[in-house]
Short mmCIF file of C-alpha atoms in Angstrom, two decimals:
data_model
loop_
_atom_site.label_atom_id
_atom_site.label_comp_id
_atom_site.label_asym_id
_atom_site.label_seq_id
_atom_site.Cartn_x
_atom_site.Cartn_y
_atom_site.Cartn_z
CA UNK A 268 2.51 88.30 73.23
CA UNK A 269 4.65 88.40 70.11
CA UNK A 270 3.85 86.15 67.57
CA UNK A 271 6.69 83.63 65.59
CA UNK A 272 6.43 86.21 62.40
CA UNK A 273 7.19 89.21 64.77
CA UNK A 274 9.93 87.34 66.45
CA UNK A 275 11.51 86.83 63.12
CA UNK A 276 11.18 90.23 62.03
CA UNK A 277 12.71 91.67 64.59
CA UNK A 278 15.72 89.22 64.56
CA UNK A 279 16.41 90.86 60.88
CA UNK A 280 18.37 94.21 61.16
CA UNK A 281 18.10 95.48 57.46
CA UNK A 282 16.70 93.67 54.59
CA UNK A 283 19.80 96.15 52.74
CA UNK A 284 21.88 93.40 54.60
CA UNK A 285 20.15 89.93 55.11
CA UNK A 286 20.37 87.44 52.24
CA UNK A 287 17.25 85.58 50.98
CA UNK A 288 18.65 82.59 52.07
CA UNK A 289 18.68 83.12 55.75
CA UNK A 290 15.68 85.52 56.27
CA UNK A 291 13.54 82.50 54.20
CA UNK A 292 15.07 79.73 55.44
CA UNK A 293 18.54 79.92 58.29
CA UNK A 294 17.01 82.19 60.67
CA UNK A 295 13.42 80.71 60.78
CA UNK A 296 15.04 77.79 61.42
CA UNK A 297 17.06 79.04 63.87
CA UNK A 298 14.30 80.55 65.45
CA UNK A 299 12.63 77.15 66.21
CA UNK A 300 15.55 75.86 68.07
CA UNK A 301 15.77 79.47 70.17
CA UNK A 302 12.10 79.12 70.74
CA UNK A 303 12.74 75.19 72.02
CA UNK A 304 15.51 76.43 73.71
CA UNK A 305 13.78 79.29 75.65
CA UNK A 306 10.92 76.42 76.83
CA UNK A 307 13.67 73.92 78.27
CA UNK A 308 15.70 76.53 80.03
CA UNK A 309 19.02 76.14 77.54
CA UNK A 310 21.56 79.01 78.03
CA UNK A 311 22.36 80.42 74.72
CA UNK A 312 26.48 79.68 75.40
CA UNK A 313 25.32 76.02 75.15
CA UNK A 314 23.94 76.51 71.62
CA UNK A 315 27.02 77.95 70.97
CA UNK A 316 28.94 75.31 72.03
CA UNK A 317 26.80 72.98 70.23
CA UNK A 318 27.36 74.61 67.03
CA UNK A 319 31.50 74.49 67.28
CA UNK A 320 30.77 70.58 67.91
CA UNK A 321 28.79 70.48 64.72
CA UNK A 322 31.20 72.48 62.59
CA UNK A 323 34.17 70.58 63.90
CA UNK A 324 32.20 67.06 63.37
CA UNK A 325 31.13 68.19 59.54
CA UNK A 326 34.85 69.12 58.94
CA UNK A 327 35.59 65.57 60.06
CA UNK A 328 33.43 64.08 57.69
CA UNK A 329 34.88 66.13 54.84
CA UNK A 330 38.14 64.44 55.68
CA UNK A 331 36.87 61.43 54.03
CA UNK A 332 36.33 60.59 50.20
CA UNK A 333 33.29 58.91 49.94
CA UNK A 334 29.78 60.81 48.92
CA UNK A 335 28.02 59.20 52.27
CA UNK A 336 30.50 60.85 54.81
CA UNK A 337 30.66 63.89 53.03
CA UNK A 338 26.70 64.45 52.58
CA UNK A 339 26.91 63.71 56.23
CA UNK A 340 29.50 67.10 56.61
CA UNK A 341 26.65 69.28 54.67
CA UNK A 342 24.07 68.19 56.95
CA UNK A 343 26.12 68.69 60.29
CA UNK A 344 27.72 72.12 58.74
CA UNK A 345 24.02 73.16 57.97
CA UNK A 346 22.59 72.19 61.43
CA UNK A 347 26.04 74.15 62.99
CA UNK A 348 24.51 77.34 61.13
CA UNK A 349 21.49 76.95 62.25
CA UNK A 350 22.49 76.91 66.13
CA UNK A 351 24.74 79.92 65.44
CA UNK A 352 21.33 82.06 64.08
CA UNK A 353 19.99 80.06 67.24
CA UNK A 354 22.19 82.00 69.76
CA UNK A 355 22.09 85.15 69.01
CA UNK A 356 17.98 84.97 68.59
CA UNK A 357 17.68 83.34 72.47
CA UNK A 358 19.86 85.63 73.71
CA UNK A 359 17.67 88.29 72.94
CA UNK A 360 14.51 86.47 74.07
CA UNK A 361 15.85 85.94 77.54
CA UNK A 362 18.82 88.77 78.21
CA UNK A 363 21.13 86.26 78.62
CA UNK A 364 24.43 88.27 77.16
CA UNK A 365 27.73 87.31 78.85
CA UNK A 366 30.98 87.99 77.44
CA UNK A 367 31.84 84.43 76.94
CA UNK A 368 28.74 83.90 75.30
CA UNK A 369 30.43 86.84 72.56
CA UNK A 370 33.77 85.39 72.66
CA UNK A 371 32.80 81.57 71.44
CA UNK A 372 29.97 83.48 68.73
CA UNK A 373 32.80 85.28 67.68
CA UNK A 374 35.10 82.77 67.11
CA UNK A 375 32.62 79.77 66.03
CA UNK A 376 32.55 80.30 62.36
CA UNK A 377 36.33 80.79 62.59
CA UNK A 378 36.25 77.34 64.48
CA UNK A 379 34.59 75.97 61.70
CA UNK A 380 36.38 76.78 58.60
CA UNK A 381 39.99 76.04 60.51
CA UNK A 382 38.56 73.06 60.93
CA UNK A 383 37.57 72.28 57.49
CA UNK A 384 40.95 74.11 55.85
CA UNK A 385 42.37 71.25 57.56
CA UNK A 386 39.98 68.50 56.99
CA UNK A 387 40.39 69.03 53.04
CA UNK A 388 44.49 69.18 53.29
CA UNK A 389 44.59 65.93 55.35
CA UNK A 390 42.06 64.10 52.44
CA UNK A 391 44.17 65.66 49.70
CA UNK A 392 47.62 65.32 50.86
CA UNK A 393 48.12 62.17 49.60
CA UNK A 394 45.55 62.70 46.26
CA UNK A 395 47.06 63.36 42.94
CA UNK A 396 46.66 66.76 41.09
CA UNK A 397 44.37 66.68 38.46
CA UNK A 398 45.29 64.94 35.41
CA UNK A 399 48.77 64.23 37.18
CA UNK A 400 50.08 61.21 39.07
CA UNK A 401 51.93 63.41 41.20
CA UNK A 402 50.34 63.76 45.05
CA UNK A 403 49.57 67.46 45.90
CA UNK A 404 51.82 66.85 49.14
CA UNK A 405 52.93 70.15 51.25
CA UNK A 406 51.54 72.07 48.17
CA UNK A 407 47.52 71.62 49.59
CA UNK A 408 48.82 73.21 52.91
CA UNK A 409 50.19 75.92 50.98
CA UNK A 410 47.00 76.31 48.97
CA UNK A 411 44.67 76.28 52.05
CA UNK A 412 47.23 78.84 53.63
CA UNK A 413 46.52 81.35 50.80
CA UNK A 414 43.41 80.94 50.78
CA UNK A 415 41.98 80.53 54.13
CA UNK A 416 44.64 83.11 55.84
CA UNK A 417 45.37 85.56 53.41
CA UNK A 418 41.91 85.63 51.37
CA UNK A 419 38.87 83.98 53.12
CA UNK A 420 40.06 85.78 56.76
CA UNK A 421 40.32 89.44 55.53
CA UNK A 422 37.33 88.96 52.53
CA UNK A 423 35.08 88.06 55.18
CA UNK A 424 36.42 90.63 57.95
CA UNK A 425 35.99 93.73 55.51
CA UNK A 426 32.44 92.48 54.24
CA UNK A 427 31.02 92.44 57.96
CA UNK A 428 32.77 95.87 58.35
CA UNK A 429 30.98 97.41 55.10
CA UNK A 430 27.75 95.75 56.49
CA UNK A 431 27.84 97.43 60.01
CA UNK A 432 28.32 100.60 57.91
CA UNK A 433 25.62 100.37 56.05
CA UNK A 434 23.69 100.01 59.08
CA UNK A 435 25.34 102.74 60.96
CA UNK A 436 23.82 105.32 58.19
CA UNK A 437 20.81 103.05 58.32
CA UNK A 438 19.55 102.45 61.50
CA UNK A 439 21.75 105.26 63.46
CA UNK A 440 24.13 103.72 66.19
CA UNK A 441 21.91 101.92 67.87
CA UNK A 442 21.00 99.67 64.93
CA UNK A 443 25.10 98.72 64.12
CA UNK A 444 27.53 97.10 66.07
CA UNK A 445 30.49 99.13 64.24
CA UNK A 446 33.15 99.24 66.65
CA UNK A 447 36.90 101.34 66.50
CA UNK A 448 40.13 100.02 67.69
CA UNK A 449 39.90 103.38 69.98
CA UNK A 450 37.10 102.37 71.79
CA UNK A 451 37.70 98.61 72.75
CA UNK A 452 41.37 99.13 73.45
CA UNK A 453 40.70 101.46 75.58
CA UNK A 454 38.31 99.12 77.22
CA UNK A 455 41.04 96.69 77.17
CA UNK A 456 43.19 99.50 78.72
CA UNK A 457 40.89 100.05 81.62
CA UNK A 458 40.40 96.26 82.86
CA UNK A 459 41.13 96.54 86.43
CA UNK A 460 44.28 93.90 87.67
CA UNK A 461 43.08 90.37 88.34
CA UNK A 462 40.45 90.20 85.20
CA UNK A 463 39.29 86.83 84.00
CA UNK A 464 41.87 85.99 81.13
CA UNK A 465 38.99 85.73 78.85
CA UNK A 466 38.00 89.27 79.10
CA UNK A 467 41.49 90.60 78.17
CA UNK A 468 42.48 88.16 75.71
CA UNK A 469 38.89 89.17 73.78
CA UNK A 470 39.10 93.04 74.06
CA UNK A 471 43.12 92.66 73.11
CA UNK A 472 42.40 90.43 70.19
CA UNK A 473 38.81 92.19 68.99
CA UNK A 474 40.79 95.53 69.13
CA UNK A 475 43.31 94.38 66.69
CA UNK A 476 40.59 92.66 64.64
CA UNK A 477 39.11 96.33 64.36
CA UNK A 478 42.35 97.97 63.83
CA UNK A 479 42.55 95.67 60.91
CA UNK A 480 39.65 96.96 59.39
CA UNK A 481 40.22 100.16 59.94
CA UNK A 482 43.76 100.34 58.33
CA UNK A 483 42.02 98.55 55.08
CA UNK A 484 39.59 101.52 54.68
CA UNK A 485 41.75 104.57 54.78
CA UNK A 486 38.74 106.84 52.87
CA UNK A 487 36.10 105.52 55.54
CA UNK A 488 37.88 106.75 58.26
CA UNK A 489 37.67 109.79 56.42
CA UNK A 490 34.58 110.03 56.00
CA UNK A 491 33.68 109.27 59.74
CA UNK A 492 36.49 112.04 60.60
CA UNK A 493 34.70 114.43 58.40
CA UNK A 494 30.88 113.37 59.40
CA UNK A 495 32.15 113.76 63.06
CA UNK A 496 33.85 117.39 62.22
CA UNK A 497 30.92 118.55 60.27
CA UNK A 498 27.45 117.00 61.99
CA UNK A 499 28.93 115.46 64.99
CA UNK A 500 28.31 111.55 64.06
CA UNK A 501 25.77 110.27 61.95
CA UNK A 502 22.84 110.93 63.70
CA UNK A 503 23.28 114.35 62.83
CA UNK A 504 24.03 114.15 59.27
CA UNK A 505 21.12 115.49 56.62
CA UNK A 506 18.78 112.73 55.93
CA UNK A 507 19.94 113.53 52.16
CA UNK A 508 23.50 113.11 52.46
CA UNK A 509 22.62 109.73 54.81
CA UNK A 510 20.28 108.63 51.52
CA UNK A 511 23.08 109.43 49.51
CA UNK A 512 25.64 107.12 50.97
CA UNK A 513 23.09 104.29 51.56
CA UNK A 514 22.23 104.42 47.41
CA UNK A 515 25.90 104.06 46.94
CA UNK A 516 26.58 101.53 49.88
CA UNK A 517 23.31 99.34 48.83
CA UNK A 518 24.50 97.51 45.64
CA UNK A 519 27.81 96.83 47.44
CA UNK A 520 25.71 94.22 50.06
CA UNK A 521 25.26 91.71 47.63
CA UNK A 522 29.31 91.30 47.62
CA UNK A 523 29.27 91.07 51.58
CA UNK A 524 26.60 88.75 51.21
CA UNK A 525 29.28 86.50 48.90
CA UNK A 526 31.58 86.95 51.13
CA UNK A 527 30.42 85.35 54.39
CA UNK A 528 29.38 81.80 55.26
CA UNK A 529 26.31 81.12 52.87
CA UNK A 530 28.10 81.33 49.41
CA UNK A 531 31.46 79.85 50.71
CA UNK A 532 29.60 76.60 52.36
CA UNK A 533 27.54 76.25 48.83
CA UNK A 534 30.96 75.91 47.44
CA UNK A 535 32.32 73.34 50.04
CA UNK A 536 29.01 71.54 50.10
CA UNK A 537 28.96 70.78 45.97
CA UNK A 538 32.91 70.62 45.38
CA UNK A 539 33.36 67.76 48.05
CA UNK A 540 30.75 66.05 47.18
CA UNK A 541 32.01 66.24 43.58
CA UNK A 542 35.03 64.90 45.10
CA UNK A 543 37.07 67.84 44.03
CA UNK A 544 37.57 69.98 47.18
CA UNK A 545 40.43 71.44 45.99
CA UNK A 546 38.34 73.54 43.40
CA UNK A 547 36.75 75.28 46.40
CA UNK A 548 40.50 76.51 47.68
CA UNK A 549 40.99 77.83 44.23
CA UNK A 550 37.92 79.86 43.68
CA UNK A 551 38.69 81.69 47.14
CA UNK A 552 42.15 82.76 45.83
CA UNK A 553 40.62 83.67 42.34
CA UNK A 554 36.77 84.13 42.07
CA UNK A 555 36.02 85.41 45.97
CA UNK A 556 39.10 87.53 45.78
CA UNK A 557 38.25 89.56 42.70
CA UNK A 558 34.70 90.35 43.97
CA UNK A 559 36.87 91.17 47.64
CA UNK A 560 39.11 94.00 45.44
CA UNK A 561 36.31 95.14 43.33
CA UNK A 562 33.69 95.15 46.28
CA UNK A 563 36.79 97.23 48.01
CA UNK A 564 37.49 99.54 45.69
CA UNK A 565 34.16 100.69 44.90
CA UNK A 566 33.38 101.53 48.63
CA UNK A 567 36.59 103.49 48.92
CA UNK A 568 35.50 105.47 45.92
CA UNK A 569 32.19 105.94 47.38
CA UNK A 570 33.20 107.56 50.56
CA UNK A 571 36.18 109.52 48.93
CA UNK A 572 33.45 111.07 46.96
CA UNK A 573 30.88 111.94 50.21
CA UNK A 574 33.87 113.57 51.64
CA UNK A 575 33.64 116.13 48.44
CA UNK A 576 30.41 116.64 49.24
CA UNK A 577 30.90 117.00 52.67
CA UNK A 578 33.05 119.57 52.59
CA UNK A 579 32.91 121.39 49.47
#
């Protein structure tokens, strides 16, 4: 019987990709409540669900001003986190995978932050601007527009991309859940008449969620063109040219890492309770988006130059 330190190592797909923070603390955690969950006969959809109450219930309490409420939003937001590692780990322990079980993981963290974008606008909408007396008004909504829809939803996107590259030349195709807008529209494509709504709306919307990637990463695809051309996928690929990429690919992680929910929440977590939630808007337009364009550019660069190598 596998012990708790086995079960946690095999919930961690690459060290290249796993911050500190959740292999030491998020994901043991997170194990627990599988484990507990496993015992009492929970389906891992109701963890799930659990964990959209949470996040919606912490964004709630970062509507208010006070440091009680909002302490009380870090704690729920943290506990939401931990039932999404939850899922995914007690879904492997008892083969429970549905596709609605992968439609509400999908869009949970999604969930959350919507919820939160609009959390902070309602508490600030009627706040002055720093060192004004004038209210930030429609001019918060504006902020939390750039920022949540046209930074935080395409920094995050592209840094789970470069991840599930990494572990494509990692772990082989088995060990990445890279997916092309080929594939699941033509999944979407082939749903027979009469589907459940839920299966077409996901492969329709996760297609064009991959499509977005994809046109974002014009030297990646090609790469994969040429790896496919040259060695027939990755698998076949010489172990040095896989090495190769991976040494390139590798320092890029920490910027995914940045980029997803551990770093942003950090910022939520200290700038409300500072009572300046506002700040946290501004460093995802400025701070988050420079490490987004450099963290972009230098994987372009690094695939534009295996594709020299590839071919010449």
């Amino acid at each position: 019987m596998p012990t708790f330190k086995d079960l946690l190592a095999a919930s961690i797909k690459s060290k290249d990709t796993e911050e500190r923070l959740d292999m030491w603390f998020n994901r043991p955690v997170g194990l627990v409540i599988a484990l507990a969950g496993k015992k009492l006969g929970v389906h891992p959809n109701a963890i799930t669900a659990v964990s959209v109450v949470l996040g919606v219930w912490a964004a709630w309490m970062f509507s208010y001003t006070d440091f009680r409420h909002n302490l009380l939003g870090v704690l729920l937001l943290m506990l939401a986190n931990f039932c999404d590692s939850a899922d995914g780990q007690l879904a492997r322990l008892t083969g429970k995978k549905t596709l609605v079980g992968r439609v509400i993981d999908g869009f949970a963290g999604d969930i959350w932050f919507f919820s939160i974008y609009f959390a902070l606008c309602c508490r600030m909408t009627w706040q002055p601007m720093p060192g004004t007396d004038t209210v930030w008004g429609p001019w918060i909504w504006v902020l939390a527009f750039i920022a949540g829809v046209l930074c935080h939803s395409p920094q995050s996107s592209l840094a789970d991309y470069y991840r599930q590259i990494h572990l494509l030349f990692l772990n082989g195709k088995a060990g990445s859940e890279l997916d092309t807008y080929a594939n699941q529209r033509a999944i979407f494509d082939s749903l027979p008449k009469g589907s459940p709504l839920i299966a077409r709306m996901f492969y329709f919307n996760y297609a064009n969620y991959c499509r977005s990637q994809e046109r974002r990463t014009p030297a990646f695809q090609q790469l994969s063109a040429a790896v496919g051309e040259a060695y027939g996928g990755v698998s076949g690929m010489p172990q040095a040219l896989r090495n190769e990429f991976l040494d390139g690919s590798r320092p890029l992680m920490k910027y995914t890492n940045i980029l997803t929910f551990n770093a942003r929440a950090i910022c939520i977590y200290a700038t409300c309770l500072a009572g300046c939630p506002w700040v946290y808007m501004l460093l995802e337009v400025t701070v988050f988006t420079l490490i987004y364009v450099y963290m972009h550019k230098r994987h372009e660069a690094l695939c534009l130059d295996m594709i020299k190598k590839i071919r010449y």
